[in-house]
Amino acid sequence: MVLIRRFKGRGQRSSLQRLLLLVLVGTVAGCSTSVLMPTSPPALSSSQHHDAVGTLLSEAHQAMVERRLGDAEGLLNRAMRINPTSPEVYYQIALLRQAQGRTTQVRQLAERALSLGPNAALTRDIKRLIGR
Amino acid sequence: MKKKSTTKKGSVARRPANRKQQRDPVPWKAIVLKVGLTLMVLVGAYAVYLDAAVIKQFEGKKWAIPAKVFARPVELYVGKKITIPDLLAQLQRQGYQPVEKVSRPGTFARNRNRLEVYSRGFHFPDGSEPTRRATVEFRNGEVARLTGQDGRTLPLLRLDPQPIGGIFPASYEDRLLIRLNQTPRYLIPALLAIEDQDFYGHFGLSPLSIARAALVNLKAGEVVQGGSTITQQLVKNLFLTNERSLARKVKEAIMAPLLELHASKDEILETYLNEVYLGQQGRRAIHGFAMASQFYFAQPLQELDLARTALLVAIVKGPSYYDPRRHPQRALARRNLVLDVLVEQAIIPAAEASRSKNLPLGVVSREMVSSNDFPAYIDVVRAQLRNDYNEKDLTSEGLRIFTNLDPMIQRKAQKSVTDILKQLDSQPQDSPLQGAMVVSSAQTGDLLAVVGDRNPGYAGFNRATEARRPVGSLIKPAIYLTALERPDRYTLTTHINDQPLKISDGRGGYWQPQNYSRKSHGKVPLYQALAKSYNQAAAGTGMAVGLVSVLDTLKRLGIEQTLPLYPSVLLGSSSMSPVEITNMYQTIASGGYQMPLRAIDAVVDSQGKPLTRYSLSVERVVQPGPMELLRTGLGLVMTEGTGRGAYQYVKPGIALGGKSGTTNDLRDSWFAGYSNDLVAVSWVGYDDNRPTRLTGSSGALKVWGHFMASAQVQPVTALNDSNVSRKWVNPQADGLSRRDCEGARLLPYIKGSEPRVYRGCKRLEKVVDDTDGVIKRFLEWF
């Protein structure tokens, strides 16, 4: 009796490789403006629960870097439950969807992040993600 | 030769007489030998046959482990809205023990507004959560401080999740597997002392045990010990029936040594620990010590103290006769007997036994550990799982299902349905007034609670998912949203006609909708028609924007069923379930994003490996501008329309949005609405569809308001959209006004559609809706 279900929407290798490459380039360049996935955990702007959400976002970030996308999903879901109107969380989920190759969702989640009033820096990152 | 011949003759002649004598000494030895040999061959063959059965069944033994369903875990962090009583109740439901000083996982200690919790570790789909000792400080209904054992701030504390049910195989056997080394200190010594003292010495059968048991029983004056070895009991449980016959005993006596030949003592004991039957709850049979520990104490087996361990061992002899819930005195007496035997065997000192004897049984109520406390929610989970997994996997593979059910929200929702229905239906008849409620997370679509009946835990007809009823005015937001998406024609203050109309019903007749008050109100601002739920204005607007467009809007909002192209759909003649309506209002609550309701978060296999994650997906289906206008209108429903009764329960400053629904002859009473964090839909009606004498406002709204007040909801906030501007207007004249004018309102407009002409301060809103008059309003609350 073997269960064959696996993660839904598992990431495509090509997009994952692209993403990792971008992260590496960003790290080497030491700047955070030209990468899709931030190399350091995102700073929180208006979150009411800084420590809790911040901790989860850091862990999710680490999980994404280590390509533990399932773990990252779980951690981001927890962050979203604690603060369901945090644009940072939706932005991170959009990045995760990109790593998973779910491109339609990248745009939808990024738009959702934009609708939640991100600060200027985050707005720039989100817009860059969706090429606006 | 002759002699010889004679002799021979003589002997032949004598033979008849001798033959008789010779027949007498029967060759018993030979017969016994032959019969014995035959029997040995037969028994041997039978033993070989049984041996094959033992090998096949024992070595291939794989229990069908039902999928376990868990609620969302309680997660504590600074800012988390939760009261001390709510958290205490939840901890106790999960078997956490109140103590003076916490020293082990699964305990807590309260000191006024501080709570020290020693959490249990748990393996979640996103990783393992270690056991933690933390101090939680509360202020104003929320967590104000969270510190770890070292005194440093702890960002998060996640408790283990509450088990809320299982998906059982046809046998309804429920069990949790444990390893021998996972048992509490005294379990094995106590079990062997009572059930089989020679376990590690015998070969499956123990004449000594039988003799000793007889002696002990004689001394005690009752049956304290059984003569069957653990191996025999296991053989009986695994391979044989409960039939009391010699044949079964013989079979058991042959199979027990055979089992010993093939399995080690530890394997036999471990299998026994997981197999033994220890209780019953309806059809559900409790097997194994780990499940029994959850069933009787709501605690993991490893946490059991001596007294509780002794009680489980005591129950082995007769789970029904010694049922600690039904026969506490019997169970207590036998538990203490077990403790005495432990002292006799020098397993524990007498002082410890006497301390344990003074303890109560510690059994939690049946309701607290009900395997199906939230049947309506489990229904939804099961339906979703059946799309993705086959039944056999669900009932036998030990899957673990992590759901989004919030046990605290679920209990509050159930309480609101139960309590308010009791008020509304003070003398329930054979078929009482019924209710249903669905609650989801406004921004994420997580399904938090499903109530399918006024009676908590009732596992029958699930009205939240199965009862499809006409939805009445709940449909109206779709009409006005369709209109507001045409800013060149409609704004919140556009005057629309509330007047009699006669429309071809598409089936050869005419449809002539009436207002609830049977009066028409003439030209009224759009928001007012929505707030007061005028039928003629809604039907007229729906026809003006086009039935097809309205149906398209409903589809975008999340109504999946194909609705007929009849005008009466505009006033909610179509039947829907509360869950379907939740989908629709979820889209409005999230600001225009459609997201499927998610009952399940993740599924992992028995080894903890994630199999499926039901991840968030969103799709913008309504632009923020029109959605903000609609949400403003739905906010006005709450402050001055048919939803204002909610503020009898909820603090008036908290902005909410919602809509009432009432159907023909007052057969269905609906309310659907949201805060910033929750969407809730409530329905009240009779199963046989007879009139309730309740409108949406006087029935379902009360359930809704009661729930929203108890859930400590957050106020709705405006959507961010650069395409919306807010203006002070005189709504009755659909023109600009000033902030200081009486009756002036600040309302949102899609840029370019704002009123351009200044209409001054004149004309206050006229009160034209006599059904909403003061007396009626007053009466509604009685």
PDB file of N, CA and C in Angstrom, chain A residues 1-3 5-8 48-49 51-53 55-56 59 68-71 73-75 77-78 80-85 90 93 97 102 105 108-109 111-117, chain B residues 72 75 77-80 125-127 129 153 155-156 158 388-389 392-393 396-397 399 404 443-444 446 590 593 595 598 601 609-620 676 720:
ATOM      1  N   MET A   1       0.854  -1.177   0.000  1.00  0.00           N
ATOM      2  CA  MET A   1       0.000   0.000   0.000  1.00  0.00           C
ATOM      3  C   MET A   1       0.901   1.242   0.000  1.00  0.00           C
ATOM      4  N   VAL A   2       1.189   1.693  -1.133  1.00  0.00           N
ATOM      5  CA  VAL A   2       2.124   2.824  -1.212  1.00  0.00           C
ATOM      6  C   VAL A   2       1.371   4.086  -1.557  1.00  0.00           C
ATOM      7  N   LEU A   3       1.669   5.116  -0.800  1.00  0.00           N
ATOM      8  CA  LEU A   3       1.019   6.392  -1.091  1.00  0.00           C
ATOM      9  C   LEU A   3       1.879   7.140  -2.077  1.00  0.00           C
ATOM     10  N   ARG A   5       1.110  10.285  -3.213  1.00  0.00           N
ATOM     11  CA  ARG A   5       0.962  11.744  -3.200  1.00  0.00           C
ATOM     12  C   ARG A   5       2.238  12.372  -2.674  1.00  0.00           C
ATOM     13  N   ARG A   6       2.594  13.440  -3.259  1.00  0.00           N
ATOM     14  CA  ARG A   6       3.751  14.193  -2.768  1.00  0.00           C
ATOM     15  C   ARG A   6       3.342  15.646  -2.665  1.00  0.00           C
ATOM     16  N   PHE A   7       4.295  16.506  -2.342  1.00  0.00           N
ATOM     17  CA  PHE A   7       3.957  17.919  -2.273  1.00  0.00           C
ATOM     18  C   PHE A   7       3.278  18.358  -3.540  1.00  0.00           C
ATOM     19  N   LYS A   8       2.242  19.133  -3.368  1.00  0.00           N
ATOM     20  CA  LYS A   8       1.586  19.663  -4.556  1.00  0.00           C
ATOM     21  C   LYS A   8       2.454  20.779  -5.123  1.00  0.00           C
ATOM     22  N   GLN A  48       2.521  43.650  14.042  1.00  0.00           N
ATOM     23  CA  GLN A  48       2.231  43.823  15.466  1.00  0.00           C
ATOM     24  C   GLN A  48       2.991  42.797  16.283  1.00  0.00           C
ATOM     25  N   HIS A  49       3.403  41.726  15.616  1.00  0.00           N
ATOM     26  CA  HIS A  49       3.989  40.628  16.362  1.00  0.00           C
ATOM     27  C   HIS A  49       5.393  40.378  15.843  1.00  0.00           C
ATOM     28  N   ASP A  51       8.429  39.766  16.907  1.00  0.00           N
ATOM     29  CA  ASP A  51       9.309  38.670  17.241  1.00  0.00           C
ATOM     30  C   ASP A  51       8.824  37.368  16.648  1.00  0.00           C
ATOM     31  N   ALA A  52       7.512  37.098  16.823  1.00  0.00           N
ATOM     32  CA  ALA A  52       6.969  35.822  16.369  1.00  0.00           C
ATOM     33  C   ALA A  52       7.069  35.702  14.851  1.00  0.00           C
ATOM     34  N   VAL A  53       6.536  36.712  14.145  1.00  0.00           N
ATOM     35  CA  VAL A  53       6.540  36.644  12.689  1.00  0.00           C
ATOM     36  C   VAL A  53       7.973  36.723  12.168  1.00  0.00           C
ATOM     37  N   THR A  55      10.720  35.758  13.609  1.00  0.00           N
ATOM     38  CA  THR A  55      11.411  34.485  13.820  1.00  0.00           C
ATOM     39  C   THR A  55      11.009  33.480  12.749  1.00  0.00           C
ATOM     40  N   LEU A  56       9.715  33.420  12.482  1.00  0.00           N
ATOM     41  CA  LEU A  56       9.243  32.448  11.489  1.00  0.00           C
ATOM     42  C   LEU A  56       9.747  32.794  10.094  1.00  0.00           C
ATOM     43  N   GLU A  59      13.306  31.706   9.836  1.00  0.00           N
ATOM     44  CA  GLU A  59      13.414  30.252   9.680  1.00  0.00           C
ATOM     45  C   GLU A  59      12.984  29.825   8.282  1.00  0.00           C
ATOM     46  N   ARG A  68      14.553  23.423   1.502  1.00  0.00           N
ATOM     47  CA  ARG A  68      13.531  22.667   2.215  1.00  0.00           C
ATOM     48  C   ARG A  68      12.216  23.423   2.010  1.00  0.00           C
ATOM     49  N   LEU A  69      11.682  23.317   0.806  1.00  0.00           N
ATOM     50  CA  LEU A  69      10.545  24.165   0.445  1.00  0.00           C
ATOM     51  C   LEU A  69       9.280  23.797   1.230  1.00  0.00           C
ATOM     52  N   GLY A  70       9.129  22.532   1.530  1.00  0.00           N
ATOM     53  CA  GLY A  70       7.960  22.110   2.316  1.00  0.00           C
ATOM     54  C   GLY A  70       7.984  22.730   3.702  1.00  0.00           C
ATOM     55  N   ASP A  71       9.168  22.713   4.321  1.00  0.00           N
ATOM     56  CA  ASP A  71       9.291  23.319   5.655  1.00  0.00           C
ATOM     57  C   ASP A  71       9.013  24.820   5.571  1.00  0.00           C
ATOM     58  N   GLU A  73       7.158  26.353   3.507  1.00  0.00           N
ATOM     59  CA  GLU A  73       5.710  26.553   3.357  1.00  0.00           C
ATOM     60  C   GLU A  73       5.011  26.518   4.725  1.00  0.00           C
ATOM     61  N   GLY A  74       5.367  25.519   5.517  1.00  0.00           N
ATOM     62  CA  GLY A  74       4.753  25.387   6.842  1.00  0.00           C
ATOM     63  C   GLY A  74       5.055  26.592   7.717  1.00  0.00           C
ATOM     64  N   LEU A  75       6.296  27.036   7.680  1.00  0.00           N
ATOM     65  CA  LEU A  75       6.693  28.171   8.520  1.00  0.00           C
ATOM     66  C   LEU A  75       5.991  29.449   8.078  1.00  0.00           C
ATOM     67  N   ASN A  77       3.161  29.627   6.513  1.00  0.00           N
ATOM     68  CA  ASN A  77       1.746  29.504   6.883  1.00  0.00           C
ATOM     69  C   ASN A  77       1.532  29.919   8.338  1.00  0.00           C
ATOM     70  N   ARG A  78       2.464  29.512   9.189  1.00  0.00           N
ATOM     71  CA  ARG A  78       2.340  29.907  10.605  1.00  0.00           C
ATOM     72  C   ARG A  78       2.450  31.422  10.754  1.00  0.00           C
ATOM     73  N   MET A  80       1.717  33.592   8.559  1.00  0.00           N
ATOM     74  CA  MET A  80       0.514  34.207   7.987  1.00  0.00           C
ATOM     75  C   MET A  80      -0.656  34.131   8.973  1.00  0.00           C
ATOM     76  N   ARG A  81      -0.722  33.042   9.733  1.00  0.00           N
ATOM     77  CA  ARG A  81      -1.810  32.933  10.704  1.00  0.00           C
ATOM     78  C   ARG A  81      -1.641  33.942  11.833  1.00  0.00           C
ATOM     79  N   ILE A  82      -0.394  34.197  12.189  1.00  0.00           N
ATOM     80  CA  ILE A  82      -0.160  35.159  13.278  1.00  0.00           C
ATOM     81  C   ILE A  82      -0.461  36.570  12.795  1.00  0.00           C
ATOM     82  N   ASN A  83      -0.011  36.885  11.611  1.00  0.00           N
ATOM     83  CA  ASN A  83      -0.312  38.205  11.053  1.00  0.00           C
ATOM     84  C   ASN A  83      -0.771  38.072   9.605  1.00  0.00           C
ATOM     85  N   PRO A  84      -2.074  37.848   9.403  1.00  0.00           N
ATOM     86  CA  PRO A  84      -2.564  37.562   8.045  1.00  0.00           C
ATOM     87  C   PRO A  84      -2.624  38.782   7.138  1.00  0.00           C
ATOM     88  N   THR A  85      -2.262  39.960   7.656  1.00  0.00           N
ATOM     89  CA  THR A  85      -2.255  41.121   6.769  1.00  0.00           C
ATOM     90  C   THR A  85      -0.843  41.713   6.640  1.00  0.00           C
ATOM     91  N   TYR A  90       3.296  37.726   2.649  1.00  0.00           N
ATOM     92  CA  TYR A  90       2.814  37.367   1.311  1.00  0.00           C
ATOM     93  C   TYR A  90       3.937  37.448   0.277  1.00  0.00           C
ATOM     94  N   ILE A  93       5.859  34.352   0.584  1.00  0.00           N
ATOM     95  CA  ILE A  93       5.158  33.205  -0.017  1.00  0.00           C
ATOM     96  C   ILE A  93       5.256  33.290  -1.534  1.00  0.00           C
ATOM     97  N   ARG A  97       6.625  30.484  -4.006  1.00  0.00           N
ATOM     98  CA  ARG A  97       5.914  29.967  -5.180  1.00  0.00           C
ATOM     99  C   ARG A  97       6.819  30.039  -6.415  1.00  0.00           C
ATOM    100  N   ARG A 102       5.462  27.925  -9.449  1.00  0.00           N
ATOM    101  CA  ARG A 102       4.028  28.236  -9.615  1.00  0.00           C
ATOM    102  C   ARG A 102       3.887  29.711  -9.956  1.00  0.00           C
ATOM    103  N   GLN A 105       0.753  32.038  -9.310  1.00  0.00           N
ATOM    104  CA  GLN A 105       0.578  32.416  -7.914  1.00  0.00           C
ATOM    105  C   GLN A 105       1.579  33.491  -7.483  1.00  0.00           C
ATOM    106  N   GLN A 108      -0.141  36.717  -8.248  1.00  0.00           N
ATOM    107  CA  GLN A 108      -1.313  36.931  -7.398  1.00  0.00           C
ATOM    108  C   GLN A 108      -0.899  37.299  -5.963  1.00  0.00           C
ATOM    109  N   LEU A 109       0.088  36.572  -5.445  1.00  0.00           N
ATOM    110  CA  LEU A 109       0.505  36.821  -4.066  1.00  0.00           C
ATOM    111  C   LEU A 109       1.242  38.147  -3.944  1.00  0.00           C
ATOM    112  N   GLU A 111       0.643  40.749  -5.811  1.00  0.00           N
ATOM    113  CA  GLU A 111      -0.415  41.779  -5.860  1.00  0.00           C
ATOM    114  C   GLU A 111      -1.086  41.885  -4.484  1.00  0.00           C
ATOM    115  N   ARG A 112      -1.280  40.750  -3.877  1.00  0.00           N
ATOM    116  CA  ARG A 112      -1.903  40.752  -2.545  1.00  0.00           C
ATOM    117  C   ARG A 112      -0.995  41.492  -1.554  1.00  0.00           C
ATOM    118  N   ALA A 113       0.307  41.225  -1.646  1.00  0.00           N
ATOM    119  CA  ALA A 113       1.257  41.912  -0.767  1.00  0.00           C
ATOM    120  C   ALA A 113       1.182  43.422  -0.999  1.00  0.00           C
ATOM    121  N   LEU A 114       1.100  43.814  -2.264  1.00  0.00           N
ATOM    122  CA  LEU A 114       1.026  45.248  -2.580  1.00  0.00           C
ATOM    123  C   LEU A 114      -0.247  45.875  -2.012  1.00  0.00           C
ATOM    124  N   SER A 115      -1.334  45.094  -2.019  1.00  0.00           N
ATOM    125  CA  SER A 115      -2.611  45.645  -1.555  1.00  0.00           C
ATOM    126  C   SER A 115      -2.624  45.858  -0.044  1.00  0.00           C
ATOM    127  N   LEU A 116      -1.628  45.310   0.643  1.00  0.00           N
ATOM    128  CA  LEU A 116      -1.636  45.397   2.104  1.00  0.00           C
ATOM    129  C   LEU A 116      -0.748  46.520   2.631  1.00  0.00           C
ATOM    130  N   GLY A 117      -0.364  47.436   1.762  1.00  0.00           N
ATOM    131  CA  GLY A 117       0.359  48.638   2.202  1.00  0.00           C
ATOM    132  C   GLY A 117       1.788  48.400   2.635  1.00  0.00           C
TER     133      GLY A 117
ATOM    134  N   ARG B  72      -5.660  22.597  14.881  1.00  0.00           N
ATOM    135  CA  ARG B  72      -4.536  23.528  14.776  1.00  0.00           C
ATOM    136  C   ARG B  72      -3.927  23.691  16.182  1.00  0.00           C
ATOM    137  N   GLU B  75      -0.779  28.390  19.498  1.00  0.00           N
ATOM    138  CA  GLU B  75       0.532  29.017  19.352  1.00  0.00           C
ATOM    139  C   GLU B  75       0.506  30.312  20.161  1.00  0.00           C
ATOM    140  N   TYR B  77       2.342  33.840  21.537  1.00  0.00           N
ATOM    141  CA  TYR B  77       3.357  34.845  21.226  1.00  0.00           C
ATOM    142  C   TYR B  77       2.839  36.164  21.768  1.00  0.00           C
ATOM    143  N   VAL B  78       3.722  37.111  21.907  1.00  0.00           N
ATOM    144  CA  VAL B  78       3.299  38.404  22.439  1.00  0.00           C
ATOM    145  C   VAL B  78       2.295  39.025  21.468  1.00  0.00           C
ATOM    146  N   GLY B  79       1.147  39.452  22.014  1.00  0.00           N
ATOM    147  CA  GLY B  79       0.112  40.047  21.177  1.00  0.00           C
ATOM    148  C   GLY B  79      -1.004  39.067  20.842  1.00  0.00           C
ATOM    149  N   LYS B  80      -0.804  37.780  21.101  1.00  0.00           N
ATOM    150  CA  LYS B  80      -1.840  36.784  20.803  1.00  0.00           C
ATOM    151  C   LYS B  80      -3.059  37.035  21.696  1.00  0.00           C
ATOM    152  N   PRO B 125       4.437  18.853  10.640  1.00  0.00           N
ATOM    153  CA  PRO B 125       4.869  18.717   9.241  1.00  0.00           C
ATOM    154  C   PRO B 125       6.043  19.645   8.900  1.00  0.00           C
ATOM    155  N   ASP B 126       6.167  20.779   9.604  1.00  0.00           N
ATOM    156  CA  ASP B 126       7.272  21.680   9.269  1.00  0.00           C
ATOM    157  C   ASP B 126       8.472  21.488  10.198  1.00  0.00           C
ATOM    158  N   GLY B 127       8.479  20.423  10.937  1.00  0.00           N
ATOM    159  CA  GLY B 127       9.626  20.152  11.794  1.00  0.00           C
ATOM    160  C   GLY B 127       9.218  19.831  13.214  1.00  0.00           C
ATOM    161  N   GLU B 129       8.962  20.199  17.193  1.00  0.00           N
ATOM    162  CA  GLU B 129       8.860  21.246  18.208  1.00  0.00           C
ATOM    163  C   GLU B 129       9.370  20.619  19.499  1.00  0.00           C
ATOM    164  N   THR B 153      13.404  36.313  26.542  1.00  0.00           N
ATOM    165  CA  THR B 153      12.165  36.375  25.767  1.00  0.00           C
ATOM    166  C   THR B 153      12.106  35.226  24.766  1.00  0.00           C
ATOM    167  N   PRO B 155      10.190  33.959  21.415  1.00  0.00           N
ATOM    168  CA  PRO B 155       9.294  34.524  20.393  1.00  0.00           C
ATOM    169  C   PRO B 155       8.002  33.735  20.229  1.00  0.00           C
ATOM    170  N   LEU B 156       8.075  32.426  20.372  1.00  0.00           N
ATOM    171  CA  LEU B 156       6.897  31.591  20.102  1.00  0.00           C
ATOM    172  C   LEU B 156       6.876  30.383  21.018  1.00  0.00           C
ATOM    173  N   ARG B 158       4.738  26.834  20.774  1.00  0.00           N
ATOM    174  CA  ARG B 158       3.707  26.056  20.089  1.00  0.00           C
ATOM    175  C   ARG B 158       3.429  24.795  20.897  1.00  0.00           C
ATOM    176  N   ASP B 388      -8.367  13.025  -2.436  1.00  0.00           N
ATOM    177  CA  ASP B 388      -6.932  12.867  -2.647  1.00  0.00           C
ATOM    178  C   ASP B 388      -6.365  11.517  -2.218  1.00  0.00           C
ATOM    179  N   TYR B 389      -7.076  10.791  -1.369  1.00  0.00           N
ATOM    180  CA  TYR B 389      -6.550   9.518  -0.866  1.00  0.00           C
ATOM    181  C   TYR B 389      -7.614   8.444  -0.979  1.00  0.00           C
ATOM    182  N   LYS B 392      -8.702   3.002   1.948  1.00  0.00           N
ATOM    183  CA  LYS B 392      -7.859   2.044   2.666  1.00  0.00           C
ATOM    184  C   LYS B 392      -6.659   2.753   3.299  1.00  0.00           C
ATOM    185  N   ASP B 393      -6.052   3.663   2.565  1.00  0.00           N
ATOM    186  CA  ASP B 393      -4.925   4.409   3.121  1.00  0.00           C
ATOM    187  C   ASP B 393      -5.370   5.212   4.342  1.00  0.00           C
ATOM    188  N   SER B 396      -6.008   2.773   7.389  1.00  0.00           N
ATOM    189  CA  SER B 396      -5.054   1.763   7.849  1.00  0.00           C
ATOM    190  C   SER B 396      -3.595   2.194   7.877  1.00  0.00           C
ATOM    191  N   GLU B 397      -3.264   3.293   7.263  1.00  0.00           N
ATOM    192  CA  GLU B 397      -1.847   3.621   7.118  1.00  0.00           C
ATOM    193  C   GLU B 397      -1.272   4.528   8.195  1.00  0.00           C
ATOM    194  N   LEU B 399      -1.940   7.605   8.831  1.00  0.00           N
ATOM    195  CA  LEU B 399      -1.662   8.969   8.370  1.00  0.00           C
ATOM    196  C   LEU B 399      -1.996   9.960   9.482  1.00  0.00           C
ATOM    197  N   ASN B 404      -7.042  22.827  10.064  1.00  0.00           N
ATOM    198  CA  ASN B 404      -7.051  24.237  10.472  1.00  0.00           C
ATOM    199  C   ASN B 404      -8.100  24.504  11.540  1.00  0.00           C
ATOM    200  N   GLN B 443      -8.589  36.423   6.042  1.00  0.00           N
ATOM    201  CA  GLN B 443      -7.526  36.762   5.094  1.00  0.00           C
ATOM    202  C   GLN B 443      -6.898  35.552   4.434  1.00  0.00           C
ATOM    203  N   THR B 444      -7.099  34.367   4.997  1.00  0.00           N
ATOM    204  CA  THR B 444      -6.373  33.209   4.471  1.00  0.00           C
ATOM    205  C   THR B 444      -7.281  32.082   3.982  1.00  0.00           C
ATOM    206  N   ASP B 446      -8.560  29.808   5.834  1.00  0.00           N
ATOM    207  CA  ASP B 446      -8.488  28.630   6.707  1.00  0.00           C
ATOM    208  C   ASP B 446      -9.863  28.405   7.314  1.00  0.00           C
ATOM    209  N   SER B 590     -11.783  39.231   2.274  1.00  0.00           N
ATOM    210  CA  SER B 590     -10.348  39.332   1.992  1.00  0.00           C
ATOM    211  C   SER B 590     -10.050  40.508   1.068  1.00  0.00           C
ATOM    212  N   TYR B 593     -10.160  38.783  -3.038  1.00  0.00           N
ATOM    213  CA  TYR B 593      -9.365  37.620  -3.427  1.00  0.00           C
ATOM    214  C   TYR B 593     -10.167  36.352  -3.189  1.00  0.00           C
ATOM    215  N   MET B 595     -10.211  32.568  -2.484  1.00  0.00           N
ATOM    216  CA  MET B 595      -9.295  31.540  -1.985  1.00  0.00           C
ATOM    217  C   MET B 595     -10.134  30.388  -1.485  1.00  0.00           C
ATOM    218  N   ARG B 598      -9.875  26.155   3.288  1.00  0.00           N
ATOM    219  CA  ARG B 598      -8.946  25.054   3.544  1.00  0.00           C
ATOM    220  C   ARG B 598      -9.178  24.459   4.916  1.00  0.00           C
ATOM    221  N   ASP B 601      -4.436  21.401   6.565  1.00  0.00           N
ATOM    222  CA  ASP B 601      -3.186  22.108   6.358  1.00  0.00           C
ATOM    223  C   ASP B 601      -2.178  21.168   5.696  1.00  0.00           C
ATOM    224  N   LYS B 609       6.645  11.802   7.446  1.00  0.00           N
ATOM    225  CA  LYS B 609       7.068  12.394   6.165  1.00  0.00           C
ATOM    226  C   LYS B 609       5.874  13.090   5.509  1.00  0.00           C
ATOM    227  N   PRO B 610       6.025  14.379   5.164  1.00  0.00           N
ATOM    228  CA  PRO B 610       4.884  15.088   4.568  1.00  0.00           C
ATOM    229  C   PRO B 610       4.473  14.481   3.232  1.00  0.00           C
ATOM    230  N   LEU B 611       3.169  14.311   3.050  1.00  0.00           N
ATOM    231  CA  LEU B 611       2.650  13.765   1.793  1.00  0.00           C
ATOM    232  C   LEU B 611       1.974  14.844   0.964  1.00  0.00           C
ATOM    233  N   THR B 612       1.129  15.617   1.596  1.00  0.00           N
ATOM    234  CA  THR B 612       0.427  16.681   0.878  1.00  0.00           C
ATOM    235  C   THR B 612       0.367  17.915   1.760  1.00  0.00           C
ATOM    236  N   ARG B 613       0.553  19.049   1.122  1.00  0.00           N
ATOM    237  CA  ARG B 613       0.368  20.306   1.829  1.00  0.00           C
ATOM    238  C   ARG B 613      -0.706  21.074   1.071  1.00  0.00           C
ATOM    239  N   TYR B 614      -1.704  21.509   1.784  1.00  0.00           N
ATOM    240  CA  TYR B 614      -2.783  22.244   1.112  1.00  0.00           C
ATOM    241  C   TYR B 614      -2.440  23.722   1.237  1.00  0.00           C
ATOM    242  N   SER B 615      -1.701  24.194   0.237  1.00  0.00           N
ATOM    243  CA  SER B 615      -1.111  25.520   0.393  1.00  0.00           C
ATOM    244  C   SER B 615      -2.061  26.636  -0.033  1.00  0.00           C
ATOM    245  N   LEU B 616      -1.726  27.813   0.449  1.00  0.00           N
ATOM    246  CA  LEU B 616      -2.527  28.990   0.135  1.00  0.00           C
ATOM    247  C   LEU B 616      -2.428  29.311  -1.354  1.00  0.00           C
ATOM    248  N   SER B 617      -3.572  29.531  -1.960  1.00  0.00           N
ATOM    249  CA  SER B 617      -3.529  30.100  -3.311  1.00  0.00           C
ATOM    250  C   SER B 617      -4.606  31.174  -3.375  1.00  0.00           C
ATOM    251  N   VAL B 618      -4.275  32.275  -3.991  1.00  0.00           N
ATOM    252  CA  VAL B 618      -5.223  33.394  -4.045  1.00  0.00           C
ATOM    253  C   VAL B 618      -5.401  33.845  -5.491  1.00  0.00           C
ATOM    254  N   GLU B 619      -6.540  34.415  -5.738  1.00  0.00           N
ATOM    255  CA  GLU B 619      -6.775  34.967  -7.081  1.00  0.00           C
ATOM    256  C   GLU B 619      -7.634  36.212  -6.951  1.00  0.00           C
ATOM    257  N   ARG B 620      -7.101  37.327  -7.437  1.00  0.00           N
ATOM    258  CA  ARG B 620      -7.917  38.544  -7.346  1.00  0.00           C
ATOM    259  C   ARG B 620      -9.054  38.442  -8.349  1.00  0.00           C
ATOM    260  N   ASN B 676     -12.124  41.916  10.543  1.00  0.00           N
ATOM    261  CA  ASN B 676     -10.861  41.904   9.794  1.00  0.00           C
ATOM    262  C   ASN B 676     -10.228  40.512   9.807  1.00  0.00           C
ATOM    263  N   ASN B 720      -6.504  49.424   0.689  1.00  0.00           N
ATOM    264  CA  ASN B 720      -5.618  50.412   0.069  1.00  0.00           C
ATOM    265  C   ASN B 720      -5.892  50.444  -1.418  1.00  0.00           C
TER     266      ASN B 720
END
